[in-house]
Amino acid sequence: MTKNRSNFFDITILFVEDHDKFETATFEKLVNDIKMVVKKVYCAYNAKEAINFMKQNHNSIDLIITTVELSDMYCFEMLNLIRENRPDILAIIKTPLAHNKIFENISEIDNYNDYIAEPIDIEKLIPLLRSNLQKLLILNEQQKVEKLLLQYKTALDETAEITITNIEGRIRYASDSFCKISGYKKEEIIGQKYNFLRHEDMHNSLFEDMQETLFSKQVWKGRIKNRKKNGTVFYSETTVIPIIDLDNNIAEFLTVSIDVSEYIKEFINARESEKTKDAFLANISHEIRTPLNGILGYTQLLASANLETKEKDYIDIVHKSANSLLSIVNDILDISKIQSGKMEIEKIAFNPYEEFHSVAKLFHIKADEKQIALAFYIEPKIPKLLIGDPLKIKQILSNLIDNAIKFTLKKGVIFVNIKLKNIDEDSCLLEFSIKDSGIGISKEKQKFIFNPFMQANSSTTREYGGTGLGLTITSNLISLMGSKVKLISKENIGSKFKFILKFSYQEDNAIAMKNTSIREKKFNFASVLVAEDNEINQQLICDILSMKNITVTIAKDGKEAYEYIKSEKFDLIFMDINMPIMDGISATENILAYEKKYKLPHTPIIALSANVISGDKERFLQVGMDDFLSKPFELTAFNSILENFLGKVTKDSFDSEVIASSLGISPDNVHIYLEKFFDMVDKELPMMQKDYQNRDFLAIKTTAHKLKGTAGMLKLDNIFKALKEIEKNAKEQKDFAYLEHFQIILDTVEEMRVVEVL
């Protein structure tokens, strides 16, 4: 027999057979034939030898082929012993021909065992090898998923009670928190019926509805009254999810329960229960988004650095990977907000040509990788300024284009068309369509393609990736905008998604959309306090602000930030919400109370949070914060915050009452002192410029020190900071932007003279 690559299997086999029950020549021929179609074959001539071999090589064997009755024990006993260390080992059991029907009904033959009637040859064995290879691949994928799930087990365990039951409704896994709430030990729980804790008041109709829902492959949710081992009553808000295998069959059920006993006692309604779910999602979001903020922030900074091509490729890979993880988190949070009715549609002005073209550009590289032609067209008649929610529309387009690329084979074609359907004096209708030449979707699958966690084929997730939430989110977002997505698709021909949205519009074509680079604008002498406990995020924000000539002070918690406010003046505060010792909300309340008590001007406070649950921004603003920045943040969004709150920081202003109080004089006389200071600047600044030309750093330091004292006394903070920087660098005789700082001081004085005259 020669090797045939179509019948070659990348697996290693242990063949177990008694010599005295099998003719040597026949045995050798079969083994040799098997060797031609698999990676490697080992032989054991009794059960004991097989067990010892597996103890020493348990990770190297993928499949065991054995006869039923060995000389020293039955194969089932041998397999049970082997599976103590390798519970997932697959086996093909050779059975006597006369016993085939018997072995079909033996309960010990489970999903890990196949059987084949004797006598056997390689042709009969190949189909079983193929099916076992498929099982092995599935098991490997399951092991990878289980390993990832274990990493989140502790976090989930502290928040919810989790059980997994088999298709017969018997519990095969219980989390520590489930054991704790029920009062039972794990060994007492495993094997019990899924509802063994049910209180006698619970009607059968609830569990009948649960089973009907689950076996129709839908998620069931409800509140269940239970009884603990000690007889105590407790209530659980329960979600049961059917887990679907690659053959579109139910494999098992995942149950996530939250103890809501206290809510019932206090008559808290379902809305407050939803808040608990939101808090859970917010915590998970915070734990994932916080490190992602550092990764995405630094990759954006590195992308603008002078790196080699190979290094830029590495940075790009890291950035894309982090964005993929962020996309999954966003999908989960989006579907939660949609289901709870908390997703809001904004109405802001935007340029459709810039916004929609930017989406297409994002996917050109991805399309090129698969040699897919991605064509994008937006009709020129569309108004240049629409009123709507550009971010959510781009999210819809991104989901649909990404889907099209994912399911379109190499050298395929994708058309994205945005056309003007109708226009009147106040509004217009745009038709969006995304058409591909991909694998298509059958009519049967089209019925549930927009359902959560469902894809067109049960093998889609493994083959193409994705969470199965993209189309659900897309459909719901379009629905929230007052429309409906339509699908036209044929298998092996392609799919077309289209929808129509209504927009208000403006005829002001002169408005330009800005995308300011983080490096473009400087905010000289601005002072910013950053309250953030994560060291990576501290460094990231510090690096960004330093690039813009902003002085940065770091506080590692809310209490430290509050103490800084008492002793220093800042132009802006970035306040993380989740911090130890004192959180951002409490710190903000203390700062606002301090400002009110001492009648101080308000310092703008920007909330930083990885929690993006709907309502959080409103809650932060209600507390007294001035704006909100979600982590991980884009540099353009960060820059927009700086522009809004520091745009005028470089212009000094004065408050006659404050200055008069500081100097102990009448407010009417403040202008006299200001004019004297301005005259000093007019006299001393040209001398400082001449000293700089002569590289006389001592003279510069002396003059800057003298002017600095007066500027501080007159509460001219920005001039004071500029002079402080000049004095510091002159003292150390460092190269510094002296002339630039001289000019800023001069310009600031001139601006203040104009203000004073007015």
Tab-separated table of C-alpha atoms in Angstrom, residues 14 93 101 201 237 292 294 374 376 415 424 429 435 477 500 518 543 584 612 621 623 632 636 700 721 745:
chain	number	residue	atom	x	y	z
A	14	LEU	CA	-1.241	2.990	20.277
A	93	ILE	CA	-12.595	-0.996	19.912
A	101	LYS	CA	-25.536	-5.501	18.169
A	201	ASP	CA	-43.683	26.406	45.637
A	237	GLU	CA	-32.111	35.460	38.685
A	292	LEU	CA	-6.048	47.839	26.476
A	294	GLY	CA	-2.118	51.326	27.525
A	374	LEU	CA	-13.598	46.268	-2.608
A	376	PHE	CA	-16.997	51.926	-2.676
A	415	PHE	CA	-19.653	46.504	-3.664
A	424	ASP	CA	-36.965	67.362	0.282
A	429	LEU	CA	-33.313	59.256	2.473
A	435	LYS	CA	-23.118	43.210	-1.848
A	477	LEU	CA	-29.010	49.681	15.516
A	500	ILE	CA	-32.608	52.982	4.166
A	518	ILE	CA	-1.844	64.823	18.688
A	543	ASP	CA	3.804	61.113	27.592
A	584	GLY	CA	-13.003	59.347	41.358
A	612	VAL	CA	-19.037	52.131	29.197
A	621	LEU	CA	-21.787	64.791	34.753
A	623	VAL	CA	-21.878	64.570	40.130
A	632	PRO	CA	-9.191	52.939	25.798
A	636	THR	CA	-8.183	62.401	18.533
A	700	ILE	CA	18.779	85.665	32.290
A	721	LYS	CA	5.110	79.427	34.741
A	745	ILE	CA	5.254	86.486	27.662
